[in-house]
PDB file of C-alpha atoms in Angstrom:
ATOM      1  CA  MET A  25       3.166 -13.121  -7.477  1.00  0.00           C
ATOM      2  CA  ILE A  26       2.994 -10.710  -4.659  1.00  0.00           C
ATOM      3  CA  ASP A  27      -0.212  -8.769  -3.172  1.00  0.00           C
ATOM      4  CA  THR A  28       1.473  -5.583  -1.778  1.00  0.00           C
ATOM      5  CA  HIS A  29      -1.223  -4.249   0.095  1.00  0.00           C
ATOM      6  CA  SER A  30      -3.861  -6.033   1.512  1.00  0.00           C
ATOM      7  CA  HIS A  31      -5.936  -5.660   4.913  1.00  0.00           C
ATOM      8  CA  ILE A  32      -6.987  -9.253   5.541  1.00  0.00           C
ATOM      9  CA  TYR A  33      -6.824  -8.842   9.289  1.00  0.00           C
ATOM     10  CA  LEU A  34     -10.197  -6.969   9.359  1.00  0.00           C
ATOM     11  CA  ASP A  35     -13.190  -8.374  10.612  1.00  0.00           C
ATOM     12  CA  GLU A  36     -14.406  -8.697   7.167  1.00  0.00           C
ATOM     13  CA  PHE A  37     -12.374 -11.777   6.625  1.00  0.00           C
ATOM     14  CA  LYS A  38     -13.137 -13.613  10.083  1.00  0.00           C
ATOM     15  CA  GLU A  39     -15.350 -16.090   8.348  1.00  0.00           C
ATOM     16  CA  GLY A  40     -14.027 -18.413   5.460  1.00  0.00           C
ATOM     17  CA  PHE A  41     -10.094 -16.767   6.134  1.00  0.00           C
ATOM     18  CA  ASP A  42      -8.331 -20.217   5.263  1.00  0.00           C
ATOM     19  CA  ASP A  43     -10.430 -20.662   2.126  1.00  0.00           C
ATOM     20  CA  MET A  44      -9.684 -17.332   0.800  1.00  0.00           C
ATOM     21  CA  LEU A  45      -5.806 -17.916   1.396  1.00  0.00           C
ATOM     22  CA  ALA A  46      -6.216 -21.003  -0.488  1.00  0.00           C
ATOM     23  CA  ARG A  47      -7.896 -19.015  -3.299  1.00  0.00           C
ATOM     24  CA  ALA A  48      -4.755 -16.880  -3.415  1.00  0.00           C
ATOM     25  CA  LYS A  49      -2.633 -19.727  -3.644  1.00  0.00           C
ATOM     26  CA  GLU A  50      -4.461 -21.334  -6.212  1.00  0.00           C
ATOM     27  CA  GLN A  51      -3.911 -17.793  -8.477  1.00  0.00           C
ATOM     28  CA  GLY A  52      -0.542 -17.666  -7.604  1.00  0.00           C
ATOM     29  CA  ILE A  53      -0.266 -15.070  -5.222  1.00  0.00           C
ATOM     30  CA  ASP A  54       2.568 -16.498  -2.596  1.00  0.00           C
ATOM     31  CA  GLU A  55       2.859 -13.365  -0.441  1.00  0.00           C
ATOM     32  CA  ILE A  56       0.617 -11.052   1.188  1.00  0.00           C
ATOM     33  CA  TYR A  57       1.976  -7.513   2.557  1.00  0.00           C
ATOM     34  CA  LEU A  58      -0.491  -6.049   5.301  1.00  0.00           C
ATOM     35  CA  PRO A  59      -0.383  -2.203   6.096  1.00  0.00           C
ATOM     36  CA  ASN A  60      -1.281  -1.433   9.576  1.00  0.00           C
ATOM     37  CA  ILE A  61      -3.806   1.555  10.392  1.00  0.00           C
ATOM     38  CA  ASP A  62      -3.661   2.576  13.830  1.00  0.00           C
ATOM     39  CA  VAL A  63      -2.956   1.250  17.307  1.00  0.00           C
ATOM     40  CA  LYS A  64      -6.269  -0.528  17.336  1.00  0.00           C
ATOM     41  CA  SER A  65      -5.289  -2.862  14.525  1.00  0.00           C
ATOM     42  CA  ILE A  66      -1.903  -3.721  15.565  1.00  0.00           C
ATOM     43  CA  ARG A  67      -2.853  -6.882  17.472  1.00  0.00           C
ATOM     44  CA  ASN A  68      -5.056  -8.445  14.753  1.00  0.00           C
ATOM     45  CA  LEU A  69      -2.238  -7.743  12.301  1.00  0.00           C
ATOM     46  CA  LYS A  70       0.438  -9.351  14.673  1.00  0.00           C
ATOM     47  CA  GLU A  71      -1.101 -12.398  15.117  1.00  0.00           C
ATOM     48  CA  LEU A  72      -2.018 -13.079  11.307  1.00  0.00           C
ATOM     49  CA  ALA A  73       1.729 -12.385  10.389  1.00  0.00           C
ATOM     50  CA  ALA A  74       2.693 -14.589  13.542  1.00  0.00           C
ATOM     51  CA  ASN A  75       0.476 -17.630  12.100  1.00  0.00           C
ATOM     52  CA  TYR A  76       0.706 -17.416   8.594  1.00  0.00           C
ATOM     53  CA  PRO A  77       4.560 -16.902   7.159  1.00  0.00           C
ATOM     54  CA  GLN A  78       3.260 -15.582   3.787  1.00  0.00           C
ATOM     55  CA  CYS A  79       1.386 -12.445   5.169  1.00  0.00           C
ATOM     56  CA  LYS A  80       4.098  -9.899   5.735  1.00  0.00           C
ATOM     57  CA  PRO A  81       3.315  -6.910   8.184  1.00  0.00           C
ATOM     58  CA  MET A  82       4.067  -3.210   8.330  1.00  0.00           C
ATOM     59  CA  MET A  83       3.888  -0.565  10.811  1.00  0.00           C
ATOM     60  CA  GLY A  84       2.460   2.732  10.370  1.00  0.00           C
ATOM     61  CA  LEU A  85      -0.017   5.356  11.336  1.00  0.00           C
ATOM     62  CA  HIS A  86      -2.671   5.498   8.530  1.00  0.00           C
ATOM     63  CA  PRO A  87      -3.780   9.273   7.724  1.00  0.00           C
ATOM     64  CA  GLY A  88      -7.255   8.705   7.912  1.00  0.00           C
ATOM     65  CA  SER A  89      -6.333   7.802  11.813  1.00  0.00           C
ATOM     66  CA  VAL A  90      -4.396  11.051  12.706  1.00  0.00           C
ATOM     67  CA  LYS A  91      -5.835  12.602  15.229  1.00  0.00           C
ATOM     68  CA  GLU A  92      -5.081  14.839  18.462  1.00  0.00           C
ATOM     69  CA  ASP A  93      -3.491  11.615  19.836  1.00  0.00           C
ATOM     70  CA  TYR A  94      -1.008  10.861  16.775  1.00  0.00           C
ATOM     71  CA  GLN A  95       2.235  11.402  18.682  1.00  0.00           C
ATOM     72  CA  GLU A  96       0.955   8.651  21.378  1.00  0.00           C
ATOM     73  CA  GLN A  97      -0.012   6.328  18.627  1.00  0.00           C
ATOM     74  CA  LEU A  98       3.181   6.926  16.850  1.00  0.00           C
ATOM     75  CA  ALA A  99       5.198   6.172  20.043  1.00  0.00           C
ATOM     76  CA  VAL A 100       3.533   3.033  20.455  1.00  0.00           C
ATOM     77  CA  MET A 101       4.417   2.279  16.821  1.00  0.00           C
ATOM     78  CA  PHE A 102       8.025   3.135  16.989  1.00  0.00           C
ATOM     79  CA  GLU A 103       8.278   0.882  19.986  1.00  0.00           C
ATOM     80  CA  GLU A 104       6.929  -2.040  17.614  1.00  0.00           C
ATOM     81  CA  LEU A 105       8.997  -1.223  14.878  1.00  0.00           C
ATOM     82  CA  LYS A 106      12.024  -1.347  17.330  1.00  0.00           C
ATOM     83  CA  ASN A 107      11.121  -4.751  18.818  1.00  0.00           C
ATOM     84  CA  ASN A 108       9.524  -6.896  16.044  1.00  0.00           C
ATOM     85  CA  LYS A 109      10.354  -7.554  12.412  1.00  0.00           C
ATOM     86  CA  TYR A 110       8.117  -5.138   9.961  1.00  0.00           C
ATOM     87  CA  TYR A 111       9.096  -4.970   6.044  1.00  0.00           C
ATOM     88  CA  ALA A 112       8.009  -1.164   5.681  1.00  0.00           C
ATOM     89  CA  VAL A 113       6.507   1.867   7.464  1.00  0.00           C
ATOM     90  CA  GLY A 114       3.248   1.908   6.255  1.00  0.00           C
ATOM     91  CA  GLU A 115       0.493   2.859   5.254  1.00  0.00           C
ATOM     92  CA  ILE A 116       1.241   6.426   5.679  1.00  0.00           C
ATOM     93  CA  GLY A 117       0.526   9.620   3.872  1.00  0.00           C
ATOM     94  CA  MET A 118      -2.192  12.134   3.502  1.00  0.00           C
ATOM     95  CA  ASP A 119      -5.976  12.109   3.006  1.00  0.00           C
ATOM     96  CA  MET A 120      -7.705  15.139   2.163  1.00  0.00           C
ATOM     97  CA  TYR A 121     -10.971  13.229   0.859  1.00  0.00           C
ATOM     98  CA  TRP A 122     -12.947  12.109   4.293  1.00  0.00           C
ATOM     99  CA  ASP A 123     -11.860  15.012   7.000  1.00  0.00           C
ATOM    100  CA  LYS A 124      -9.424  17.876   6.401  1.00  0.00           C
ATOM    101  CA  THR A 125      -9.808  18.605  10.469  1.00  0.00           C
ATOM    102  CA  PHE A 126      -6.273  17.448  10.984  1.00  0.00           C
ATOM    103  CA  VAL A 127      -4.316  18.286   7.976  1.00  0.00           C
ATOM    104  CA  GLU A 128      -1.512  19.732   9.810  1.00  0.00           C
ATOM    105  CA  GLU A 129      -1.327  16.683  12.193  1.00  0.00           C
ATOM    106  CA  GLN A 130      -1.301  14.759   9.178  1.00  0.00           C
ATOM    107  CA  ARG A 131       1.624  16.422   7.503  1.00  0.00           C
ATOM    108  CA  LYS A 132       3.475  16.195  10.806  1.00  0.00           C
ATOM    109  CA  ALA A 133       2.850  12.255  11.185  1.00  0.00           C
ATOM    110  CA  PHE A 134       3.937  11.806   7.694  1.00  0.00           C
ATOM    111  CA  ALA A 135       7.243  13.384   7.870  1.00  0.00           C
ATOM    112  CA  ILE A 136       8.017  11.967  11.168  1.00  0.00           C
ATOM    113  CA  GLN A 137       7.263   8.418  10.183  1.00  0.00           C
ATOM    114  CA  ILE A 138       9.279   9.128   6.711  1.00  0.00           C
ATOM    115  CA  GLU A 139      12.235   9.992   9.201  1.00  0.00           C
ATOM    116  CA  LYS A 140      11.704   6.841  11.163  1.00  0.00           C
ATOM    117  CA  ALA A 141      11.628   4.613   7.880  1.00  0.00           C
ATOM    118  CA  LYS A 142      15.087   6.162   6.608  1.00  0.00           C
ATOM    119  CA  GLU A 143      16.434   5.942   9.713  1.00  0.00           C
ATOM    120  CA  MET A 144      15.856   2.004   9.960  1.00  0.00           C
ATOM    121  CA  GLY A 145      16.655   1.685   6.245  1.00  0.00           C
ATOM    122  CA  LEU A 146      12.814   0.677   5.684  1.00  0.00           C
ATOM    123  CA  PRO A 147      10.600   1.446   2.572  1.00  0.00           C
ATOM    124  CA  ILE A 148       7.422   3.682   3.121  1.00  0.00           C
ATOM    125  CA  VAL A 149       3.970   2.685   1.806  1.00  0.00           C
ATOM    126  CA  ILE A 150       2.216   6.039   0.906  1.00  0.00           C
ATOM    127  CA  HIS A 151      -1.563   6.590   1.136  1.00  0.00           C
ATOM    128  CA  CYS A 152      -2.535   9.485  -1.067  1.00  0.00           C
ATOM    129  CA  ARG A 153      -6.233  10.569  -1.381  1.00  0.00           C
ATOM    130  CA  GLU A 154      -6.872  13.923  -2.942  1.00  0.00           C
ATOM    131  CA  ALA A 155      -3.577  15.173  -1.802  1.00  0.00           C
ATOM    132  CA  PHE A 156      -0.921  14.561  -4.542  1.00  0.00           C
ATOM    133  CA  ASP A 157       0.534  18.276  -4.269  1.00  0.00           C
ATOM    134  CA  GLU A 158       0.720  17.734  -0.424  1.00  0.00           C
ATOM    135  CA  VAL A 159       2.168  14.433  -0.565  1.00  0.00           C
ATOM    136  CA  PHE A 160       4.580  15.578  -3.347  1.00  0.00           C
ATOM    137  CA  GLU A 161       5.990  18.543  -1.438  1.00  0.00           C
ATOM    138  CA  ILE A 162       6.889  16.151   1.698  1.00  0.00           C
ATOM    139  CA  LEU A 163       8.532  13.577  -0.106  1.00  0.00           C
ATOM    140  CA  GLU A 164      10.595  16.366  -1.958  1.00  0.00           C
ATOM    141  CA  ALA A 165      11.574  17.705   1.131  1.00  0.00           C
ATOM    142  CA  TYR A 166      12.889  14.158   2.464  1.00  0.00           C
ATOM    143  CA  HIS A 167      13.948  12.995  -0.873  1.00  0.00           C
ATOM    144  CA  ASP A 168      17.624  11.255  -0.926  1.00  0.00           C
ATOM    145  CA  ASP A 169      18.961   7.717  -1.534  1.00  0.00           C
ATOM    146  CA  LYS A 170      17.399   6.613   1.987  1.00  0.00           C
ATOM    147  CA  LEU A 171      13.797   7.259   0.486  1.00  0.00           C
ATOM    148  CA  PHE A 172      12.098   4.483  -1.068  1.00  0.00           C
ATOM    149  CA  GLY A 173       8.968   2.689  -1.115  1.00  0.00           C
ATOM    150  CA  ILE A 174       5.371   2.425  -2.826  1.00  0.00           C
ATOM    151  CA  PHE A 175       2.824   4.422  -4.203  1.00  0.00           C
ATOM    152  CA  HIS A 176      -0.124   2.501  -2.767  1.00  0.00           C
ATOM    153  CA  CYS A 177      -3.237   2.526  -5.165  1.00  0.00           C
ATOM    154  CA  PHE A 178      -1.810   4.835  -7.491  1.00  0.00           C
ATOM    155  CA  THR A 179      -4.618   6.635  -9.239  1.00  0.00           C
ATOM    156  CA  GLY A 180      -2.953   9.855 -10.477  1.00  0.00           C
ATOM    157  CA  ASN A 181      -1.791  11.102 -14.061  1.00  0.00           C
ATOM    158  CA  LEU A 182       1.149  10.216 -16.522  1.00  0.00           C
ATOM    159  CA  GLU A 183       2.919  13.472 -15.009  1.00  0.00           C
ATOM    160  CA  GLN A 184       2.143  12.663 -11.384  1.00  0.00           C
ATOM    161  CA  ALA A 185       3.363   8.837 -12.191  1.00  0.00           C
ATOM    162  CA  HIS A 186       6.618  10.430 -13.505  1.00  0.00           C
ATOM    163  CA  ARG A 187       6.922  12.683 -10.385  1.00  0.00           C
ATOM    164  CA  ALA A 188       6.381   9.425  -7.948  1.00  0.00           C
ATOM    165  CA  LEU A 189       9.072   7.150  -9.844  1.00  0.00           C
ATOM    166  CA  SER A 190      11.793   9.970  -9.875  1.00  0.00           C
ATOM    167  CA  LEU A 191      11.395  10.046  -6.207  1.00  0.00           C
ATOM    168  CA  ASN A 192      12.752   6.165  -6.039  1.00  0.00           C
ATOM    169  CA  MET A 193       8.835   5.123  -5.560  1.00  0.00           C
ATOM    170  CA  LYS A 194       7.238   2.151  -7.558  1.00  0.00           C
ATOM    171  CA  LEU A 195       3.392   2.654  -8.375  1.00  0.00           C
ATOM    172  CA  GLY A 196       0.885   0.107  -6.614  1.00  0.00           C
ATOM    173  CA  ILE A 197      -1.484  -0.729  -9.253  1.00  0.00           C
ATOM    174  CA  GLY A 198      -4.620  -2.419  -7.959  1.00  0.00           C
ATOM    175  CA  GLY A 199      -8.591  -3.070  -9.119  1.00  0.00           C
ATOM    176  CA  VAL A 200      -8.783   0.498 -10.280  1.00  0.00           C
ATOM    177  CA  VAL A 201      -7.012  -0.102 -13.408  1.00  0.00           C
ATOM    178  CA  THR A 202      -9.921  -2.613 -14.564  1.00  0.00           C
ATOM    179  CA  PHE A 203     -12.543   0.153 -14.003  1.00  0.00           C
ATOM    180  CA  LYS A 204     -14.234   1.237 -17.065  1.00  0.00           C
ATOM    181  CA  ASN A 205     -13.864   4.998 -16.729  1.00  0.00           C
ATOM    182  CA  ALA A 206     -11.139   5.530 -14.168  1.00  0.00           C
ATOM    183  CA  GLY A 207      -8.608   6.526 -16.416  1.00  0.00           C
ATOM    184  CA  LEU A 208      -6.180   4.619 -14.814  1.00  0.00           C
ATOM    185  CA  ASP A 209      -5.710   2.198 -17.896  1.00  0.00           C
ATOM    186  CA  LYS A 210      -4.661   5.227 -20.296  1.00  0.00           C
ATOM    187  CA  VAL A 211      -1.790   6.058 -17.599  1.00  0.00           C
ATOM    188  CA  VAL A 212      -0.468   2.279 -17.033  1.00  0.00           C
ATOM    189  CA  GLU A 213      -0.289   1.841 -20.829  1.00  0.00           C
ATOM    190  CA  LYS A 214       2.476   4.348 -21.144  1.00  0.00           C
ATOM    191  CA  LEU A 215       4.514   2.999 -18.309  1.00  0.00           C
ATOM    192  CA  ASN A 216       7.087   0.319 -17.798  1.00  0.00           C
ATOM    193  CA  ILE A 217       6.314  -2.992 -16.168  1.00  0.00           C
ATOM    194  CA  HIS A 218       9.562  -2.480 -14.034  1.00  0.00           C
ATOM    195  CA  ASP A 219       8.023   0.441 -12.379  1.00  0.00           C
ATOM    196  CA  LEU A 220       4.887  -1.276 -11.024  1.00  0.00           C
ATOM    197  CA  VAL A 221       3.914  -3.888  -8.402  1.00  0.00           C
ATOM    198  CA  LEU A 222       0.623  -5.535  -7.961  1.00  0.00           C
ATOM    199  CA  GLU A 223      -1.885  -4.723  -5.183  1.00  0.00           C
ATOM    200  CA  THR A 224      -5.485  -5.468  -3.981  1.00  0.00           C
ATOM    201  CA  ASP A 225      -6.145  -3.073  -1.023  1.00  0.00           C
ATOM    202  CA  ALA A 226      -8.756  -5.688   0.185  1.00  0.00           C
ATOM    203  CA  PRO A 227     -11.440  -5.576   1.093  1.00  0.00           C
ATOM    204  CA  TYR A 228     -11.662  -2.216  -0.628  1.00  0.00           C
ATOM    205  CA  LEU A 229     -11.610  -1.873  -4.735  1.00  0.00           C
ATOM    206  CA  ALA A 230     -12.484  -5.070  -5.794  1.00  0.00           C
ATOM    207  CA  PRO A 231     -11.494  -5.480  -9.539  1.00  0.00           C
ATOM    208  CA  THR A 232     -14.117  -5.698 -12.361  1.00  0.00           C
ATOM    209  CA  PRO A 233     -15.959  -8.105 -12.391  1.00  0.00           C
ATOM    210  CA  HIS A 234     -16.178  -8.068  -8.801  1.00  0.00           C
ATOM    211  CA  ARG A 235     -16.388  -4.481  -8.346  1.00  0.00           C
ATOM    212  CA  GLY A 236     -18.654  -3.195  -5.253  1.00  0.00           C
ATOM    213  CA  LYS A 237     -17.809  -6.389  -3.803  1.00  0.00           C
ATOM    214  CA  ARG A 238     -15.303  -7.585  -1.089  1.00  0.00           C
ATOM    215  CA  ASN A 239     -11.957  -7.634  -2.339  1.00  0.00           C
ATOM    216  CA  GLU A 240      -9.274 -10.430  -1.640  1.00  0.00           C
ATOM    217  CA  PRO A 241      -5.758 -11.418  -2.442  1.00  0.00           C
ATOM    218  CA  ALA A 242      -6.740 -13.806  -5.350  1.00  0.00           C
ATOM    219  CA  TYR A 243      -8.227 -10.904  -7.377  1.00  0.00           C
ATOM    220  CA  ALA A 244      -4.476  -9.721  -7.699  1.00  0.00           C
ATOM    221  CA  ALA A 245      -4.450 -11.999 -10.531  1.00  0.00           C
ATOM    222  CA  LEU A 246      -6.998  -9.940 -12.430  1.00  0.00           C
ATOM    223  CA  VAL A 247      -4.997  -6.978 -11.603  1.00  0.00           C
ATOM    224  CA  ALA A 248      -2.132  -8.429 -13.424  1.00  0.00           C
ATOM    225  CA  LEU A 249      -4.134  -9.602 -16.465  1.00  0.00           C
ATOM    226  CA  ARG A 250      -5.082  -6.019 -17.183  1.00  0.00           C
ATOM    227  CA  VAL A 251      -1.430  -5.040 -16.834  1.00  0.00           C
ATOM    228  CA  ALA A 252      -0.339  -7.546 -19.319  1.00  0.00           C
ATOM    229  CA  SER A 253      -3.069  -6.544 -21.874  1.00  0.00           C
ATOM    230  CA  LEU A 254      -2.504  -2.924 -21.540  1.00  0.00           C
ATOM    231  CA  LEU A 255       1.443  -3.512 -21.574  1.00  0.00           C
ATOM    232  CA  ASN A 256       1.167  -5.938 -24.464  1.00  0.00           C
ATOM    233  CA  ILE A 257       3.172  -8.481 -22.424  1.00  0.00           C
ATOM    234  CA  PRO A 258       3.024 -11.789 -21.575  1.00  0.00           C
ATOM    235  CA  LEU A 259       1.212 -12.450 -18.280  1.00  0.00           C
ATOM    236  CA  THR A 260       4.316 -14.491 -17.112  1.00  0.00           C
ATOM    237  CA  GLU A 261       6.255 -11.253 -17.689  1.00  0.00           C
ATOM    238  CA  VAL A 262       4.050  -9.223 -15.366  1.00  0.00           C
ATOM    239  CA  ASP A 263       4.320 -12.019 -12.530  1.00  0.00           C
ATOM    240  CA  LYS A 264       7.972 -12.365 -12.648  1.00  0.00           C
ATOM    241  CA  VAL A 265       8.903  -8.586 -12.981  1.00  0.00           C
ATOM    242  CA  THR A 266       6.352  -7.322 -10.380  1.00  0.00           C
ATOM    243  CA  THR A 267       7.393  -9.946  -7.853  1.00  0.00           C
ATOM    244  CA  ALA A 268      11.088  -8.832  -8.171  1.00  0.00           C
ATOM    245  CA  ASN A 269       9.961  -5.236  -7.831  1.00  0.00           C
ATOM    246  CA  ALA A 270       8.248  -6.158  -4.560  1.00  0.00           C
ATOM    247  CA  LYS A 271      11.202  -8.394  -3.038  1.00  0.00           C
ATOM    248  CA  ALA A 272      13.303  -5.524  -3.911  1.00  0.00           C
ATOM    249  CA  ILE A 273      11.506  -3.201  -2.080  1.00  0.00           C
ATOM    250  CA  PHE A 274      10.396  -5.460   0.864  1.00  0.00           C
ATOM    251  CA  GLU A 275      13.792  -7.437   1.272  1.00  0.00           C
ATOM    252  CA  LYS A 276      16.351  -4.781   0.670  1.00  0.00           C
TER     253      LYS A 276
END
């Protein structure tokens, strides 16, 4: 299996790191994709990817880190993309949940990074919180056969799921699908396994029964179990197809 979205380069994982990776391996997690956040996170991200070949780096500016200096930050990231191996431009997108001060800057940073991904033939990995309308508006403006990627931590309704899929995105399904009253289970059970990839978003959004605690890549196995149950298919099929889906995106 592949954890398509995990921030294990953060300080929350400084202690017991190798044990955490061993637990992931025991659960069948063979690859872990690391989305960048901002200029400050690049060093740790690169060091981790250099030392652990199962950890695959992405490069992008998280919408929560978009401020007045977003252009300077993007310049640093575009140099990284030019000179190093990255598997996606991400995570990028829009977040209207915490702070709406820099909404226009978020729009511009998202669009600029989409253009860079298309120019380089890379997938995008989208962060969308309280911003589906805004994200879809931008994606539809840039939609063509060069636009593809993952709608990370998808928590929308069925209509929004189909809209994302129509834009050549896979849906990243994580711990929220195990939450009792989140409603994502009702959406996933109407989807096709060929449209989904697994993720954790570690250290955030740990699945039941670990909800509220630190998430880690091993818990992607719990997400896979829940998806298998919702779609009434064998766990082995979830493993096989979501892995193929992820590889089709990141190794294109």
